């Protein structure tokens, strides 16, 4: 389960987890696999606790059509009787944590060395809107807050320099000079970085589109031949 702002993404329950024979043949023989399967199923047991939850799960396709409320309750009671609700030692630690935040998964997918790639760096864990305005809004909104604080600071220094007492204070003048020059350099650097990111994204998307177009054309030619 992955959540982002006011939404949560829930996959339909794998139907093989509702099959006792599958547990015996495929899952029980491997301890790690068994713990992961228990964790997944435990997540759905917490998610669907009441009849109203069950109705929503059926309407949204989380549960298969053929299962009814009585069957679900019987199956879950049998499953939960095998799980220690206090230690959860039969459950993989990942599922003891709960749902994961999409923004953190994006960061892990982008910067973890073992899965690092240009595609993961751009798209993250789950590709969202490819509009440049949406991308810059997600990643550079914090610059507006910085700009507001710097503007207030420069305005306060300007007022201070207009007073007779601070006009004669050389230390304050040096600090004001440093902050003003630093702000201009920082602003110019930010503009260059944003333009560089925009150009890089544009080139990446053009290259990806051309490569995908060639791949589709090649596959169609193979099918025709």
Tab-separated table of C-alpha atoms in Angstrom:
chain	number	residue	atom	x	y	z
A	1	UNK	CA	0.000	0.000	0.000
A	2	UNK	CA	1.430	3.331	-1.105
A	3	UNK	CA	-0.087	6.703	-0.236
A	4	UNK	CA	0.362	10.165	-1.687
A	5	UNK	CA	-1.297	13.247	-0.191
A	6	UNK	CA	-5.037	12.373	-0.011
A	7	UNK	CA	-4.828	9.154	-2.080
A	8	UNK	CA	-3.802	5.596	-1.310
A	9	UNK	CA	-2.896	3.032	-3.973
A	10	UNK	CA	-4.038	-0.516	-3.196
A	11	UNK	CA	-3.433	-3.502	-5.459
A	12	UNK	CA	-6.135	-6.171	-5.846
A	13	UNK	CA	-5.435	-9.099	-3.560
A	14	UNK	CA	-3.506	-11.883	-5.367
A	15	UNK	CA	-6.037	-14.678	-5.679
A	16	UNK	CA	-3.424	-17.375	-5.050
A	17	UNK	CA	-3.160	-16.094	-1.459
A	18	UNK	CA	-6.737	-17.299	-0.949
A	19	UNK	CA	-5.838	-20.824	-2.062
A	20	UNK	CA	-4.838	-23.184	0.761
A	21	UNK	CA	-3.189	-25.647	-1.615
A	22	UNK	CA	-0.969	-22.915	-3.027
A	23	UNK	CA	0.217	-22.049	0.490
A	24	UNK	CA	1.125	-25.664	1.129
A	25	UNK	CA	2.928	-26.251	-2.177
A	26	UNK	CA	4.636	-22.918	-2.851
A	27	UNK	CA	4.807	-20.702	0.252
A	28	UNK	CA	5.226	-22.804	3.378
A	29	UNK	CA	8.468	-24.422	2.183
A	30	UNK	CA	10.313	-21.060	2.001
A	31	UNK	CA	10.430	-19.132	5.295
A	32	UNK	CA	11.157	-15.706	3.767
A	33	UNK	CA	8.502	-16.142	1.088
A	34	UNK	CA	6.025	-17.336	3.697
A	35	UNK	CA	6.668	-14.259	5.886
A	36	UNK	CA	6.162	-11.947	2.911
A	37	UNK	CA	2.914	-13.682	1.959
A	38	UNK	CA	1.695	-13.424	5.564
A	39	UNK	CA	2.547	-9.728	5.535
A	40	UNK	CA	0.600	-9.070	2.354
A	41	UNK	CA	-2.440	-10.963	3.581
A	42	UNK	CA	-2.241	-9.286	6.992
A	43	UNK	CA	-2.411	-5.883	5.267
A	44	UNK	CA	-5.737	-6.844	3.667
A	45	UNK	CA	-7.052	-8.210	6.970
A	46	UNK	CA	-6.430	-4.795	8.564
A	47	UNK	CA	-7.888	-3.012	5.562
A	48	UNK	CA	-11.110	-5.036	5.348
A	49	UNK	CA	-12.386	-5.423	8.899
A	50	UNK	CA	-16.079	-4.541	8.519
A	51	UNK	CA	-18.839	-5.327	6.092
A	52	UNK	CA	-18.742	-1.780	4.745
A	53	UNK	CA	-15.011	-2.226	4.008
A	54	UNK	CA	-15.811	-5.505	2.288
A	55	UNK	CA	-18.453	-3.867	0.100
A	56	UNK	CA	-16.039	-1.124	-0.989
A	57	UNK	CA	-13.324	-3.719	-1.683
A	58	UNK	CA	-15.699	-5.664	-3.932
A	59	UNK	CA	-16.847	-2.524	-5.749
A	60	UNK	CA	-13.278	-1.368	-6.428
A	61	UNK	CA	-12.025	-4.790	-7.507
A	62	UNK	CA	-9.704	-5.371	-4.556
A	63	UNK	CA	-11.402	-8.701	-3.809
A	64	UNK	CA	-12.532	-11.281	-6.401
A	65	UNK	CA	-16.199	-11.352	-7.346
A	66	UNK	CA	-16.817	-14.938	-6.216
A	67	UNK	CA	-15.861	-14.429	-2.558
A	68	UNK	CA	-18.619	-13.453	-0.104
A	69	UNK	CA	-18.545	-11.923	3.365
A	70	UNK	CA	-18.986	-15.222	5.252
A	71	UNK	CA	-16.156	-16.864	3.307
A	72	UNK	CA	-13.861	-13.876	3.885
A	73	UNK	CA	-14.508	-13.863	7.639
A	74	UNK	CA	-13.948	-17.615	7.941
A	75	UNK	CA	-10.706	-17.440	5.961
A	76	UNK	CA	-9.393	-14.428	7.869
A	77	UNK	CA	-10.214	-15.939	11.275
A	78	UNK	CA	-8.275	-19.073	10.330
A	79	UNK	CA	-5.352	-17.011	9.010
A	80	UNK	CA	-5.183	-14.633	12.005
A	81	UNK	CA	-5.230	-17.563	14.405
A	82	UNK	CA	-1.781	-18.446	13.015
A	83	UNK	CA	-0.376	-14.923	13.522
A	84	UNK	CA	0.839	-13.546	16.862
A	85	UNK	CA	-0.724	-10.041	16.955
A	86	UNK	CA	1.804	-8.781	19.527
A	87	UNK	CA	5.176	-9.913	18.164
A	88	UNK	CA	4.252	-10.424	14.471
A	89	UNK	CA	7.312	-12.636	14.220
A	90	UNK	CA	5.637	-14.613	11.415
A	91	UNK	CA	5.453	-11.460	9.292
A	92	UNK	CA	8.158	-9.811	7.197
A	93	UNK	CA	9.372	-6.555	8.795
A	94	UNK	CA	8.393	-4.510	5.762
A	95	UNK	CA	4.714	-5.282	6.432
A	96	UNK	CA	5.015	-4.513	10.129
A	97	UNK	CA	5.692	-0.899	9.160
A	98	UNK	CA	2.491	-0.274	7.257
A	99	UNK	CA	1.805	1.805	4.158
A	100	UNK	CA	4.688	3.620	2.449
A	101	UNK	CA	4.851	7.245	1.309
A	102	UNK	CA	5.200	7.696	-2.462
A	103	UNK	CA	7.609	10.642	-2.139
A	104	UNK	CA	10.016	8.533	-0.071
A	105	UNK	CA	9.777	5.629	-2.497
A	106	UNK	CA	10.570	8.079	-5.294
A	107	UNK	CA	13.719	9.222	-3.469
A	108	UNK	CA	14.826	5.634	-2.811
A	109	UNK	CA	14.224	4.663	-6.425
A	110	UNK	CA	16.117	7.706	-7.727
A	111	UNK	CA	19.189	7.612	-5.520
A	112	UNK	CA	19.698	3.994	-4.417
A	113	UNK	CA	22.878	2.824	-6.217
A	114	UNK	CA	21.582	-0.701	-6.922
A	115	UNK	CA	18.613	0.573	-8.992
A	116	UNK	CA	20.042	3.866	-10.239
A	117	UNK	CA	19.333	4.747	-13.868
A	118	UNK	CA	18.433	7.839	-15.871
A	119	UNK	CA	14.860	6.604	-16.193
A	120	UNK	CA	14.498	6.089	-12.420
A	121	UNK	CA	16.114	9.475	-11.770
A	122	UNK	CA	13.499	11.218	-13.923
A	123	UNK	CA	10.404	9.119	-13.218
A	124	UNK	CA	10.991	7.848	-9.675
A	125	UNK	CA	9.053	4.895	-8.288
A	126	UNK	CA	5.845	5.749	-10.125
A	127	UNK	CA	5.730	8.068	-13.120
A	128	UNK	CA	3.309	10.913	-12.637
A	129	UNK	CA	2.451	13.911	-14.800
A	130	UNK	CA	5.147	14.652	-17.386
A	131	UNK	CA	4.083	18.269	-17.728
A	132	UNK	CA	7.074	20.470	-16.977
A	133	UNK	CA	4.929	22.813	-14.886
A	134	UNK	CA	3.893	19.889	-12.657
A	135	UNK	CA	7.490	18.666	-12.395
A	136	UNK	CA	8.846	22.056	-11.315
A	137	UNK	CA	5.913	22.557	-8.958
A	138	UNK	CA	6.720	19.239	-7.223
A	139	UNK	CA	10.459	19.820	-6.969
A	140	UNK	CA	11.045	23.571	-6.786
A	141	UNK	CA	8.095	24.969	-4.803
A	142	UNK	CA	10.406	25.351	-1.802
A	143	UNK	CA	12.258	28.070	-3.742
A	144	UNK	CA	9.261	30.367	-3.321
A	145	UNK	CA	9.545	30.132	0.461
A	146	UNK	CA	13.286	30.836	0.258
A	147	UNK	CA	12.613	33.823	-2.009
A	148	UNK	CA	10.101	35.254	0.479
A	149	UNK	CA	12.552	34.970	3.399
A	150	UNK	CA	15.405	36.515	1.402
A	151	UNK	CA	13.155	39.355	0.245
A	152	UNK	CA	12.122	40.114	3.835
A	153	UNK	CA	15.768	39.984	4.949
A	154	UNK	CA	16.952	42.353	2.203
A	155	UNK	CA	14.067	44.739	2.899
A	156	UNK	CA	14.943	44.787	6.601
A	157	UNK	CA	18.598	45.481	5.803
A	158	UNK	CA	17.606	48.277	3.442
A	159	UNK	CA	15.525	49.891	6.186
A	160	UNK	CA	18.413	49.429	8.614
A	161	UNK	CA	20.847	51.154	6.262
A	162	UNK	CA	18.465	54.085	6.022
A	163	UNK	CA	18.818	54.753	9.772
A	164	UNK	CA	21.629	56.947	10.987
A	165	UNK	CA	22.875	54.498	13.605
A	166	UNK	CA	23.321	51.559	11.230
A	167	UNK	CA	24.682	53.712	8.414
A	168	UNK	CA	27.760	54.296	10.531
A	169	UNK	CA	28.098	50.634	11.524
A	170	UNK	CA	30.783	49.162	9.235
A	171	UNK	CA	30.117	45.572	10.341
A	172	UNK	CA	26.430	45.834	9.448
A	173	UNK	CA	27.316	47.365	6.101
A	174	UNK	CA	29.715	44.506	5.328
A	175	UNK	CA	27.066	41.935	6.276
A	176	UNK	CA	24.464	43.711	4.136
A	177	UNK	CA	26.878	43.865	1.217
A	178	UNK	CA	27.649	40.139	1.536
A	179	UNK	CA	23.999	39.152	1.776
A	180	UNK	CA	23.053	41.315	-1.233
A	181	UNK	CA	25.863	39.962	-3.434
A	182	UNK	CA	25.243	36.392	-2.221
A	183	UNK	CA	21.550	36.709	-3.030
A	184	UNK	CA	22.276	37.877	-6.570
A	185	UNK	CA	24.774	35.064	-7.148
A	186	UNK	CA	22.389	32.490	-5.669
A	187	UNK	CA	19.506	33.752	-7.819
A	188	UNK	CA	21.615	33.564	-10.982
A	189	UNK	CA	22.785	30.051	-10.034
A	190	UNK	CA	19.213	28.897	-9.430
A	191	UNK	CA	18.102	30.241	-12.809
A	192	UNK	CA	20.958	28.396	-14.534
A	193	UNK	CA	20.156	25.163	-12.655
A	194	UNK	CA	16.451	25.338	-13.516
A	195	UNK	CA	17.212	26.027	-17.186
A	196	UNK	CA	19.714	23.151	-17.218
A	197	UNK	CA	17.151	20.791	-15.674
A	198	UNK	CA	14.523	21.877	-18.191
A	199	UNK	CA	16.874	21.372	-21.146
A	200	UNK	CA	17.991	18.004	-19.748
A	201	UNK	CA	14.396	16.826	-19.328
A	202	UNK	CA	13.476	18.041	-22.801
A	203	UNK	CA	16.400	16.159	-24.379
A	204	UNK	CA	15.614	13.029	-22.343
A	205	UNK	CA	11.948	12.976	-23.375
A	206	UNK	CA	12.787	13.607	-27.045
A	207	UNK	CA	15.372	10.823	-26.997
A	208	UNK	CA	12.968	8.442	-25.222
A	209	UNK	CA	10.205	9.198	-27.709
A	210	UNK	CA	12.469	8.590	-30.702
A	211	UNK	CA	13.806	5.359	-29.199
A	212	UNK	CA	10.299	4.088	-28.381
A	213	UNK	CA	9.093	5.010	-31.869
A	214	UNK	CA	11.958	3.003	-33.416
A	215	UNK	CA	11.180	0.055	-31.130
A	216	UNK	CA	7.493	0.042	-32.107
A	217	UNK	CA	8.370	0.325	-35.793
A	218	UNK	CA	10.817	-2.578	-35.521
A	219	UNK	CA	8.275	-4.772	-33.728
A	220	UNK	CA	5.634	-4.024	-36.365
A	221	UNK	CA	8.045	-4.894	-39.141
A	222	UNK	CA	8.813	-8.206	-37.425
A	223	UNK	CA	5.102	-9.010	-37.202
A	224	UNK	CA	4.597	-8.151	-40.890
A	225	UNK	CA	7.500	-10.370	-41.918
